[in-house]
Tab-separated table of C-alpha atoms and ligand atoms in Angstrom:
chain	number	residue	atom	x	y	z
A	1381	UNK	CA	73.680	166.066	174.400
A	1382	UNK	CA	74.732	167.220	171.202
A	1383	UNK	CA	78.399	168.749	170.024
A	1384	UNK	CA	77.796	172.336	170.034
A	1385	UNK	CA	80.507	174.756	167.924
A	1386	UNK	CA	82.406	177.907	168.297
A	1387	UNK	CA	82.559	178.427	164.498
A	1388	UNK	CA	79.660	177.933	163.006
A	1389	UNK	CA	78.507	176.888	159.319
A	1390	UNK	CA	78.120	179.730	156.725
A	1391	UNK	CA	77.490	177.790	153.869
A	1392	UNK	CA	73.780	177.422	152.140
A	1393	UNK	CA	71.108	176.049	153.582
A	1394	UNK	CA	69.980	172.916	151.889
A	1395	UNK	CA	67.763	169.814	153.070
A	1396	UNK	CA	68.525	166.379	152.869
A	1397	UNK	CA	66.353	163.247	153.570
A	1398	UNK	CA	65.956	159.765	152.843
A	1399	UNK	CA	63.455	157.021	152.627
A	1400	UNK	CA	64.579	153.108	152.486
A	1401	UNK	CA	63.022	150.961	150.082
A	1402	UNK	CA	61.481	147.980	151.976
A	1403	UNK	CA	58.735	147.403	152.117
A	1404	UNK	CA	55.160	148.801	151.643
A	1405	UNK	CA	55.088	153.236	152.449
A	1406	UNK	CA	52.386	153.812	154.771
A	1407	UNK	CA	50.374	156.752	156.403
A	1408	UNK	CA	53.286	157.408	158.906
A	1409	UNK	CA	56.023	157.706	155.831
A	1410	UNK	CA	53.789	159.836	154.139
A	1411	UNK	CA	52.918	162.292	157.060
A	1412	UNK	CA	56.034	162.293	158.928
A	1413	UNK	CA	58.194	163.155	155.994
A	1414	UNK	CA	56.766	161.999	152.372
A	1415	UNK	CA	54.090	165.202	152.843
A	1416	UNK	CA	56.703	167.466	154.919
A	1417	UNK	CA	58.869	167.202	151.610
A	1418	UNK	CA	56.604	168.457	149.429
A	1419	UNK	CA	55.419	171.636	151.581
A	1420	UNK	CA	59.262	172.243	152.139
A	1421	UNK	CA	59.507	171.894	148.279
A	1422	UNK	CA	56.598	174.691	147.834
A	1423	UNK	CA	57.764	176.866	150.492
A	1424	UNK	CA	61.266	177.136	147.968
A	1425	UNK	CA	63.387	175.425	150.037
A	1426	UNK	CA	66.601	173.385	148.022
A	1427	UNK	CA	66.118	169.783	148.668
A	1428	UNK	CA	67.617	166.304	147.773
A	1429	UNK	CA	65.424	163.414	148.362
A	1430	UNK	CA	67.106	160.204	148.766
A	1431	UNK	CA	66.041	156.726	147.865
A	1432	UNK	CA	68.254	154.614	150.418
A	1433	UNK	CA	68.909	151.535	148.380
A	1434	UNK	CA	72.553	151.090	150.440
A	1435	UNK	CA	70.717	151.242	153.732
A	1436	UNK	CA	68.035	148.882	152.904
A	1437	UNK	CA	70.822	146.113	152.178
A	1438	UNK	CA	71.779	146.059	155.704
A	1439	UNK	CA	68.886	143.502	156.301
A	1440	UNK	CA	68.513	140.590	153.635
A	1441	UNK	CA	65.993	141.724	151.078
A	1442	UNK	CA	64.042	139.114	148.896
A	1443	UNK	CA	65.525	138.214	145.540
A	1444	UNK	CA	65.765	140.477	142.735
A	1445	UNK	CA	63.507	142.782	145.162
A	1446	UNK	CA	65.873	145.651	145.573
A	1447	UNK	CA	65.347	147.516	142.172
A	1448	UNK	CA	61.144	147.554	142.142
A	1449	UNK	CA	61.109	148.616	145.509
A	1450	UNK	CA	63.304	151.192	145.169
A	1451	UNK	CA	61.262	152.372	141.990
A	1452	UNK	CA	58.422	152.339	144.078
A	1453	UNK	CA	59.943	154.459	146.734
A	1454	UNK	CA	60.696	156.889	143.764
A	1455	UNK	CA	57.187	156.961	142.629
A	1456	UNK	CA	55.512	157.771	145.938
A	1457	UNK	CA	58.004	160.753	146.452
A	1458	UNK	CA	57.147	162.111	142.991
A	1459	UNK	CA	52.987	161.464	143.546
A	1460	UNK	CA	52.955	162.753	146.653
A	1461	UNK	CA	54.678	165.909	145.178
A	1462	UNK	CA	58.019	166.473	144.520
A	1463	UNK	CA	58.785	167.700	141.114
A	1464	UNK	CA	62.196	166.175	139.851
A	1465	UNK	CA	62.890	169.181	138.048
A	1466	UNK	CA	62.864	171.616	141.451
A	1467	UNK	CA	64.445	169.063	143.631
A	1468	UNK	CA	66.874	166.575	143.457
A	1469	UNK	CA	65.384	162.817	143.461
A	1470	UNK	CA	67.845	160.023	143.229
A	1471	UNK	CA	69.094	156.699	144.148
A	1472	UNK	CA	72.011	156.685	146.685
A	1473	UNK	CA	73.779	153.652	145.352
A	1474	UNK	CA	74.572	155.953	141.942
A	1475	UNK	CA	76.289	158.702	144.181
A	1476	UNK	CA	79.573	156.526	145.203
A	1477	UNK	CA	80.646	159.514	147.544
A	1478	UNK	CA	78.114	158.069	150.147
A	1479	UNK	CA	80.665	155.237	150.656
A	1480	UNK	CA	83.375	157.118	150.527
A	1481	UNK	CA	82.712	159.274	153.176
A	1482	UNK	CA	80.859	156.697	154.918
A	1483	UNK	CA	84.691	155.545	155.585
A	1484	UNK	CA	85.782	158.267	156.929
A	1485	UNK	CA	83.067	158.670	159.641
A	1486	UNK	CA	83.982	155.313	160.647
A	1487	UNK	CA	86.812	156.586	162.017
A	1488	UNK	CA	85.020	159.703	163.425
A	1489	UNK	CA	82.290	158.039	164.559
A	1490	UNK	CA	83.411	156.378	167.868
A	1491	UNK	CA	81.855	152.722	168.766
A	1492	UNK	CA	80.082	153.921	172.390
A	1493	UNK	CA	77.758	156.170	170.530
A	1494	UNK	CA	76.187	153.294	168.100
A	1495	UNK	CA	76.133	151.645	171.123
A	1496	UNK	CA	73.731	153.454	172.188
A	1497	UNK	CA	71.445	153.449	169.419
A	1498	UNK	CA	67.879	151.800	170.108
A	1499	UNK	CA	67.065	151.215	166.895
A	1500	UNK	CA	70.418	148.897	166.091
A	1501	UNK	CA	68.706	147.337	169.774
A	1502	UNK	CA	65.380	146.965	168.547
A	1503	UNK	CA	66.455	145.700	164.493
A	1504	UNK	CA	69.388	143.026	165.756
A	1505	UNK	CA	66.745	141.619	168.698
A	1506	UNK	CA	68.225	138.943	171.188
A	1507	UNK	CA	70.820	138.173	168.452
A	1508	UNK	CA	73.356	141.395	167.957
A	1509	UNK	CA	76.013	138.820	167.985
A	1510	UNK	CA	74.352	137.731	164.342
A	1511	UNK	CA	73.130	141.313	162.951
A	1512	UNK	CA	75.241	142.620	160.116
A	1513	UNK	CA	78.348	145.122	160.606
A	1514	UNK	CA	76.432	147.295	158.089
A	1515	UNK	CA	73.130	147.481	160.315
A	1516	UNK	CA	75.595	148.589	163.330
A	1517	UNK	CA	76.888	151.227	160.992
A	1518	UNK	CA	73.690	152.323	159.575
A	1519	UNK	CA	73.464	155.540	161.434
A	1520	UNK	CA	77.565	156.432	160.183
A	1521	UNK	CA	76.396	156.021	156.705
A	1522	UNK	CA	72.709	158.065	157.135
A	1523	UNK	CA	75.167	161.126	158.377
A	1524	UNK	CA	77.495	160.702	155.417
A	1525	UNK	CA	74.366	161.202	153.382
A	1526	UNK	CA	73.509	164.055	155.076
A	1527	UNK	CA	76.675	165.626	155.388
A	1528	UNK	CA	77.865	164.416	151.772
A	1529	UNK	CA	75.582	167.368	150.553
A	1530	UNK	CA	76.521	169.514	153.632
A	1531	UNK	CA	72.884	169.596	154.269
A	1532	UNK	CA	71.656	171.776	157.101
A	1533	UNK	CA	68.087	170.685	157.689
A	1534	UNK	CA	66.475	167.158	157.631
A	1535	UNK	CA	62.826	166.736	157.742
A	1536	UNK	CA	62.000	162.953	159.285
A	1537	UNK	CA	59.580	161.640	161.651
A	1538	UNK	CA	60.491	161.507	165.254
A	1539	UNK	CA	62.123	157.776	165.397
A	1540	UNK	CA	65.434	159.192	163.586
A	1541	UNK	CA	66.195	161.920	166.522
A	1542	UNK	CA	68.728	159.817	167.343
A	1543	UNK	CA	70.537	159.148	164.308
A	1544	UNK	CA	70.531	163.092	163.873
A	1545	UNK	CA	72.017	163.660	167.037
A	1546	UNK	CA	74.861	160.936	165.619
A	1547	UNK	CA	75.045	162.584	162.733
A	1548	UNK	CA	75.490	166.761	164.532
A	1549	UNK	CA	78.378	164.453	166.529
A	1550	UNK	CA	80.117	163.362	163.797
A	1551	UNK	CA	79.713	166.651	161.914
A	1552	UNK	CA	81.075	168.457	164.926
A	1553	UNK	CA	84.071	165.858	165.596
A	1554	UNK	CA	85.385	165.931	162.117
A	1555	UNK	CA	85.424	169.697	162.259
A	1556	UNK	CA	87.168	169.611	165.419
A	1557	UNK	CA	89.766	166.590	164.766
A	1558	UNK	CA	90.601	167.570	160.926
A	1559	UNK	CA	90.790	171.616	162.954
A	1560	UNK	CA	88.256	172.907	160.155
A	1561	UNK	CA	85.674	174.291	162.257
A	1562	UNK	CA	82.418	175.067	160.695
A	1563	UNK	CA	83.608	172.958	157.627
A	1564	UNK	CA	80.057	170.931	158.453
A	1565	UNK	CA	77.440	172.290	159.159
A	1566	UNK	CA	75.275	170.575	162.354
A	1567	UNK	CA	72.320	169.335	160.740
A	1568	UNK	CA	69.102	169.883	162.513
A	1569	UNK	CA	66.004	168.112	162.455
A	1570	UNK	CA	62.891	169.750	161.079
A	1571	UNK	CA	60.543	167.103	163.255
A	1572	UNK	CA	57.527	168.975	164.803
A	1573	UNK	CA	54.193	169.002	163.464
A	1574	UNK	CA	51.077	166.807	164.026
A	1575	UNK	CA	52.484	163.972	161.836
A	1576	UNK	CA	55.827	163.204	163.782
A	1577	UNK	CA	54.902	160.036	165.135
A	1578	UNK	CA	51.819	158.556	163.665
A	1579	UNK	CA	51.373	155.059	165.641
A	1580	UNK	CA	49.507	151.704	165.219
A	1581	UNK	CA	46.246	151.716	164.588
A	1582	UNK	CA	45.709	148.195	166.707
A	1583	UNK	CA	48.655	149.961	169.615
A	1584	UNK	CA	48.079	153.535	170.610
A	1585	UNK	CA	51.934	153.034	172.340
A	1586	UNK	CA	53.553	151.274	169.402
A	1587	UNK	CA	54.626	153.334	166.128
A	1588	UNK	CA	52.963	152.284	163.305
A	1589	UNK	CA	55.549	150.518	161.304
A	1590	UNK	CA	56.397	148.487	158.063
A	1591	UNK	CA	57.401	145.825	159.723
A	1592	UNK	CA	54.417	145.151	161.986
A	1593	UNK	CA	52.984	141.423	160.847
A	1594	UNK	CA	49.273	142.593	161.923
A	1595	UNK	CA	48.421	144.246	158.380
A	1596	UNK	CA	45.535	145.762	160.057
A	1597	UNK	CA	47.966	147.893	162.350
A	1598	UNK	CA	48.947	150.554	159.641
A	1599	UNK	CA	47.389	152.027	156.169
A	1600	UNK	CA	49.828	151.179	153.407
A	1601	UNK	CA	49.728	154.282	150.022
A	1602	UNK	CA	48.690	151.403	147.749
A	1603	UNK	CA	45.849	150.588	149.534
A	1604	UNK	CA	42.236	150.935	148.120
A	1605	UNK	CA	39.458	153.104	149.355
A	1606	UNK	CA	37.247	150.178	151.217
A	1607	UNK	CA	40.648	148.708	152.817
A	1608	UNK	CA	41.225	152.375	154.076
A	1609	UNK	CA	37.839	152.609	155.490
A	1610	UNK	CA	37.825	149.098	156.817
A	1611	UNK	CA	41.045	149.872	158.792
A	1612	UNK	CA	40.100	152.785	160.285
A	1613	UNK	CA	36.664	151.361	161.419
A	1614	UNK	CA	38.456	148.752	162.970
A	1615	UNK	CA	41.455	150.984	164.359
A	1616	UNK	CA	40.873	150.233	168.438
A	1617	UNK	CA	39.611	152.777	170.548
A	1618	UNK	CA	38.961	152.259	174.561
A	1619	UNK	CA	36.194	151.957	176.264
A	1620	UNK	CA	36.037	155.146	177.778
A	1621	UNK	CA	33.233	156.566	176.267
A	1622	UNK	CA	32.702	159.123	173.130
A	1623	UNK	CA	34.998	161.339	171.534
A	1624	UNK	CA	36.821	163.892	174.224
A	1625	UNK	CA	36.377	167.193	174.552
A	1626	UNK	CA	39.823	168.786	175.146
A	1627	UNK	CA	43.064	167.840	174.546
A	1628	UNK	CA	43.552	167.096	178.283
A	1629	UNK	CA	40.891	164.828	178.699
A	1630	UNK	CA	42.726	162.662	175.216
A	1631	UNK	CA	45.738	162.706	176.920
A	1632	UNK	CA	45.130	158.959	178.924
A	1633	UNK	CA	43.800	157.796	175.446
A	1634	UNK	CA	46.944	156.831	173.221
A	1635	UNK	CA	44.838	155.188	170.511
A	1636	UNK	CA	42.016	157.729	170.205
A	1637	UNK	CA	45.237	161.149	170.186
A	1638	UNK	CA	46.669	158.551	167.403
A	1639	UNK	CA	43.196	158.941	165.108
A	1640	UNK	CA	42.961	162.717	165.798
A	1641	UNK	CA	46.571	163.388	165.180
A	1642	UNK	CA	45.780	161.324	162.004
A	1643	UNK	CA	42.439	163.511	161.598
A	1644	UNK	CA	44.631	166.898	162.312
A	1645	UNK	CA	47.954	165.712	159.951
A	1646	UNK	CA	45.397	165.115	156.931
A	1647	UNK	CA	43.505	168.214	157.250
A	1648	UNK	CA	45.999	170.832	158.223
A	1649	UNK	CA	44.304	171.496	161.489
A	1650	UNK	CA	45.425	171.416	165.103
A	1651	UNK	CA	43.976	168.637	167.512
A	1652	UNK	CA	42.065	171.648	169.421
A	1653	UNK	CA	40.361	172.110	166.431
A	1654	UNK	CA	39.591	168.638	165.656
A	1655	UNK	CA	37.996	168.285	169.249
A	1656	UNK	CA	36.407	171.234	168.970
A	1657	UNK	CA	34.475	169.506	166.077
A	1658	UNK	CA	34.570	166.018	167.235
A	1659	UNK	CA	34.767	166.593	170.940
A	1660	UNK	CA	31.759	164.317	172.412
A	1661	UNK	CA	30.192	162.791	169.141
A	1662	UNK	CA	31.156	158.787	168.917
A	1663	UNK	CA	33.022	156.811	167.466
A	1664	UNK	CA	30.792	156.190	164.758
A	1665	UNK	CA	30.532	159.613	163.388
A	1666	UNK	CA	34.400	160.447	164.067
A	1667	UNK	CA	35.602	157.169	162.536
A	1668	UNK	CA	33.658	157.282	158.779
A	1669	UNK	CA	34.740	161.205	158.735
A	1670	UNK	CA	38.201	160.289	159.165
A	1671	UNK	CA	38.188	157.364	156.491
A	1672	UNK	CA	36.663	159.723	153.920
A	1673	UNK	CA	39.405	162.603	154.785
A	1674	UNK	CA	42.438	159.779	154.384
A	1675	UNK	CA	40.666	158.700	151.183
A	1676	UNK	CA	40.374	162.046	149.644
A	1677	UNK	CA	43.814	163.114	151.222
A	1678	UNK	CA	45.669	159.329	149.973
A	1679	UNK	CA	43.663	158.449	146.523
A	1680	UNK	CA	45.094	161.253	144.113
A	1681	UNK	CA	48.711	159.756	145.360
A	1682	UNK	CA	47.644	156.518	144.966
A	1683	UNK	CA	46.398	156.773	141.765
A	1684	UNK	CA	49.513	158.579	140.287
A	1685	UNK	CA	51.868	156.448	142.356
A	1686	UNK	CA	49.919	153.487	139.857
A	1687	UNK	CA	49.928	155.841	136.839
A	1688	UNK	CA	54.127	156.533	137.112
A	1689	UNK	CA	54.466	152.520	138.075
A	1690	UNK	CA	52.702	151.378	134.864
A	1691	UNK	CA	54.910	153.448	132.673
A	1692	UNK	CA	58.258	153.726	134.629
A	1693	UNK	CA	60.410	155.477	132.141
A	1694	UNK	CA	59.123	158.706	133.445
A	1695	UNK	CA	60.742	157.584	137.357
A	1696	UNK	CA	63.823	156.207	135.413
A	1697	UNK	CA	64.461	158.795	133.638
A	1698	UNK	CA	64.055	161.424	136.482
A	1699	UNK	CA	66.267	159.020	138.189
A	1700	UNK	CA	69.100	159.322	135.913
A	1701	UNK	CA	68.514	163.277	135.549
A	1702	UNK	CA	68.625	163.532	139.722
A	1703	UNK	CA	71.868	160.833	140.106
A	1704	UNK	CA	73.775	163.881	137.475
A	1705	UNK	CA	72.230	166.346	139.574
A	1706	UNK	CA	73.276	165.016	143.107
A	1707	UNK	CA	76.796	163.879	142.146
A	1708	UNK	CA	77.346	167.723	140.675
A	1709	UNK	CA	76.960	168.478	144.721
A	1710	UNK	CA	78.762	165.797	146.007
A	1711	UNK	CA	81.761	165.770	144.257
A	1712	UNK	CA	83.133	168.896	144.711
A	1713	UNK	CA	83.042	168.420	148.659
A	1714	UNK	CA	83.777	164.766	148.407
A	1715	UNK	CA	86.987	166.271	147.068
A	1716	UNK	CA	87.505	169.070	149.759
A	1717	UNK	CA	86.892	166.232	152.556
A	1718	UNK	CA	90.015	164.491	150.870
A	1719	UNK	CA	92.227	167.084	151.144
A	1720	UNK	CA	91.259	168.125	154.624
A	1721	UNK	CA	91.766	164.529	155.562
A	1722	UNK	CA	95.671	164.575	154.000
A	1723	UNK	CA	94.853	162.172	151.385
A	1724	UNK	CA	97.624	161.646	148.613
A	1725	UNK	CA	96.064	164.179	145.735
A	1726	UNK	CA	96.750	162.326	142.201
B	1319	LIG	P1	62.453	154.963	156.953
B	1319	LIG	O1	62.597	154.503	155.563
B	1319	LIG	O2	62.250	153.952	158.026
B	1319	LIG	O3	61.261	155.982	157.055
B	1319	LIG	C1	61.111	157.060	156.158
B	1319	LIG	C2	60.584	158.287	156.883
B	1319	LIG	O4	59.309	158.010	157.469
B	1319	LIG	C3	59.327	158.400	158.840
B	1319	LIG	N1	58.432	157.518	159.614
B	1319	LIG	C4	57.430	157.955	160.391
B	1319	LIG	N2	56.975	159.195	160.657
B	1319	LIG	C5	55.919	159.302	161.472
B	1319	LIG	N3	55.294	158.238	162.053
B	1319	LIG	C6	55.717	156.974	161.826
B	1319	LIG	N4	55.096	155.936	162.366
B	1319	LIG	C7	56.834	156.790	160.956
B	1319	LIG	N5	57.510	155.700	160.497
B	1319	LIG	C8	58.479	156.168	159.693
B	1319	LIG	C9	60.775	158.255	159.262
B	1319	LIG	O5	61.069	159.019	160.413
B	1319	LIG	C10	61.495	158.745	158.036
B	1319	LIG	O6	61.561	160.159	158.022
B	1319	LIG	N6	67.130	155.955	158.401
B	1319	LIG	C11	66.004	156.474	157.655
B	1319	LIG	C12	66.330	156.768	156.193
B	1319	LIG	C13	67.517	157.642	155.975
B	1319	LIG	C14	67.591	159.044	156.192
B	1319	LIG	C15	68.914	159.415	155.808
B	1319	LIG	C16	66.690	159.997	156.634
B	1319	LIG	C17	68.744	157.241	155.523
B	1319	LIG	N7	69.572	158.299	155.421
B	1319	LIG	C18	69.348	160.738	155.900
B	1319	LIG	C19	67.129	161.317	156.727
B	1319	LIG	C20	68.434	161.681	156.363
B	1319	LIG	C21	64.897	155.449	157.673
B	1319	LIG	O7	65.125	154.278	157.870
B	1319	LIG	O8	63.676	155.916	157.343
């Protein structure tokens, strides 16, 4: 379980989260935390949206790869919403007090509790003896980021609950070691919500994933409307007849609750009322409805994902503007951490 604090933090309350630049985004990215940022946005909360370039260098990227991704990452979060003017959008490799205080977690941060990390397990495979330091340390530096900004709420999809919790220990261990309780705040996880966990669309029990080799398995942003449709007509089902009535009775169904929670993250709605719809019409009314919702619902971000890509100055220079405006946080308690450390002040 989680540190828990006498003192606790009195500072602001600010949001913090990050998306790595590998790869293609899909429907998962954009539901469990592309879309989440956005509504937080709207509902006025202070956020700083993070393109993690540094993380993404833990495994070996392709050639030259590193900068167009991350400008791609960059797009997505501005289509899908987040206006670089109310929020802070930036690359974490310009904000050099990530490593900094990455460091200093290191030696908070104690080795049995990466240990225990499944997704180090799962990333390294059968050869940990081979994996970089850095992917070991990848949760350390994703709670610097956090705690860089002293952020007190992270929205993310489900499969980082257990960096969090790393990150509320090392929070809560620094305050205790340095004796400057409440000098972090414990960041907490803003994680609920139909989108949390979207999974495979060919593995009811596996998350849907970038780095799935079956193509067919997720629904990428960039895709077009007939490779949207085409997916989701082939997404597997079971063969246990039409659509179900309650959500009791799509409980022993993991691939069919996948394409309503899909249905219900898209719309706004709640599975209940996506059954109560749905509930006993096929597969072949639910399955077209659903394809024209994600197009309608993924298309507008698609297209201005395209529109920013074609004429990047627009990311670049929003970029540049949110690197200024992130380091303006940073610094200041980049500095504090030094002196609560004991650090020779020059
Ligand atoms: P990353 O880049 O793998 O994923 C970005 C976000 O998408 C969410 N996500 C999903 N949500 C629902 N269903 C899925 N199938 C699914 N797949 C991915 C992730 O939970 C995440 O919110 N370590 C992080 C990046 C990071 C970070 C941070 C996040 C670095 N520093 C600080 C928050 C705060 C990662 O690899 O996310």
């Amino acid at each position: 379980a989680a540190m828990t604090e006498q003192v606790s933090y009195s500072g602001p309350q600010r949001i913090f989260s990050g998306i790595q630049p590998t790869g293609n985004l899909h429907l998962g990215n954009y539901l469990g935390a592309l879309k989440k940022f956005a509504d937080l946005q709207d509902a006025g909360w202070e956020g700083i949206y993070c393109v993690v370039d540094l993380h993404a260098i833990t495994m070996p990227q392709p050639k030259g790869a590193l900068a167009d991704q991350t400008r791609q990452i960059a797009a997505a979060m501005m289509a899908a919403g987040l206006d670089p003017d109310t929020s802070t959008i930036f690359v974490q490799s310009s904000v050099r007090a990530h490593t900094e205080l990455t460091w200093i977690f290191n030696c908070v941060a104690r080795m049995g509790w990466l240990e225990k990390m499944t997704q180090f397990k799962d990333k390294s495979g059968k050869d940990a003896e081979r994996a970089s330091v850095g992917l070991f340390d990848y949760p350390v530096l994703q709670a610097a980021d956090i705690l860089v900004y002293k952020a007190t709420h992270v929205p993310v999809g489900e499969d980082q609950k257990q960096h969090l919790e790393l990150s509320r220990n090392v929070a809560a261990r620094f305050n205790q070691q340095y004796d400057v309780p409440g000098f972090f705040p414990l960041p907490e996880g803003l994680i609920e919500g139909p989108g949390a966990r979207i999974m495979s669309l060919k593995d009811g029990t596996k998350k849907m994933s970038k780095s799935d080799p079956a193509e067919t398995s997720r629904i990428n942003l960039i895709d077009d409307t007939d490779t949207i449709a085409k997916k989701i007509k082939k997404a597997k089902t079971d063969t246990l007849g039409d659509m179900p009535e309650t959500v009791e009775e799509m409980a022993p169904r993991p691939e069919v609750a996948n394409l309503v929670g899909i249905y219900a993250a898209l719309a706004g709605m709640s599975d209940e009322q996506v059954l109560a719809e749905y509930g006993g019409k096929g597969f072949g009314t639910f399955k077209p409805a659903l394809a024209e919702l994600a197009v309608e619902k993924l298309s507008p971000i698609t297209q201005k994902m395209r529109q920013l890509l074609d004429d990047p100055a627009e990311i670049d220079a929003a970029m540049a503007k949110g690197a200024e405006k992130a380091n303006a946080v940073a610094e200041p308690i980049i500095e504090e951490v030094r002196r609560v450390v004991g650090f020779w002040q020059v």
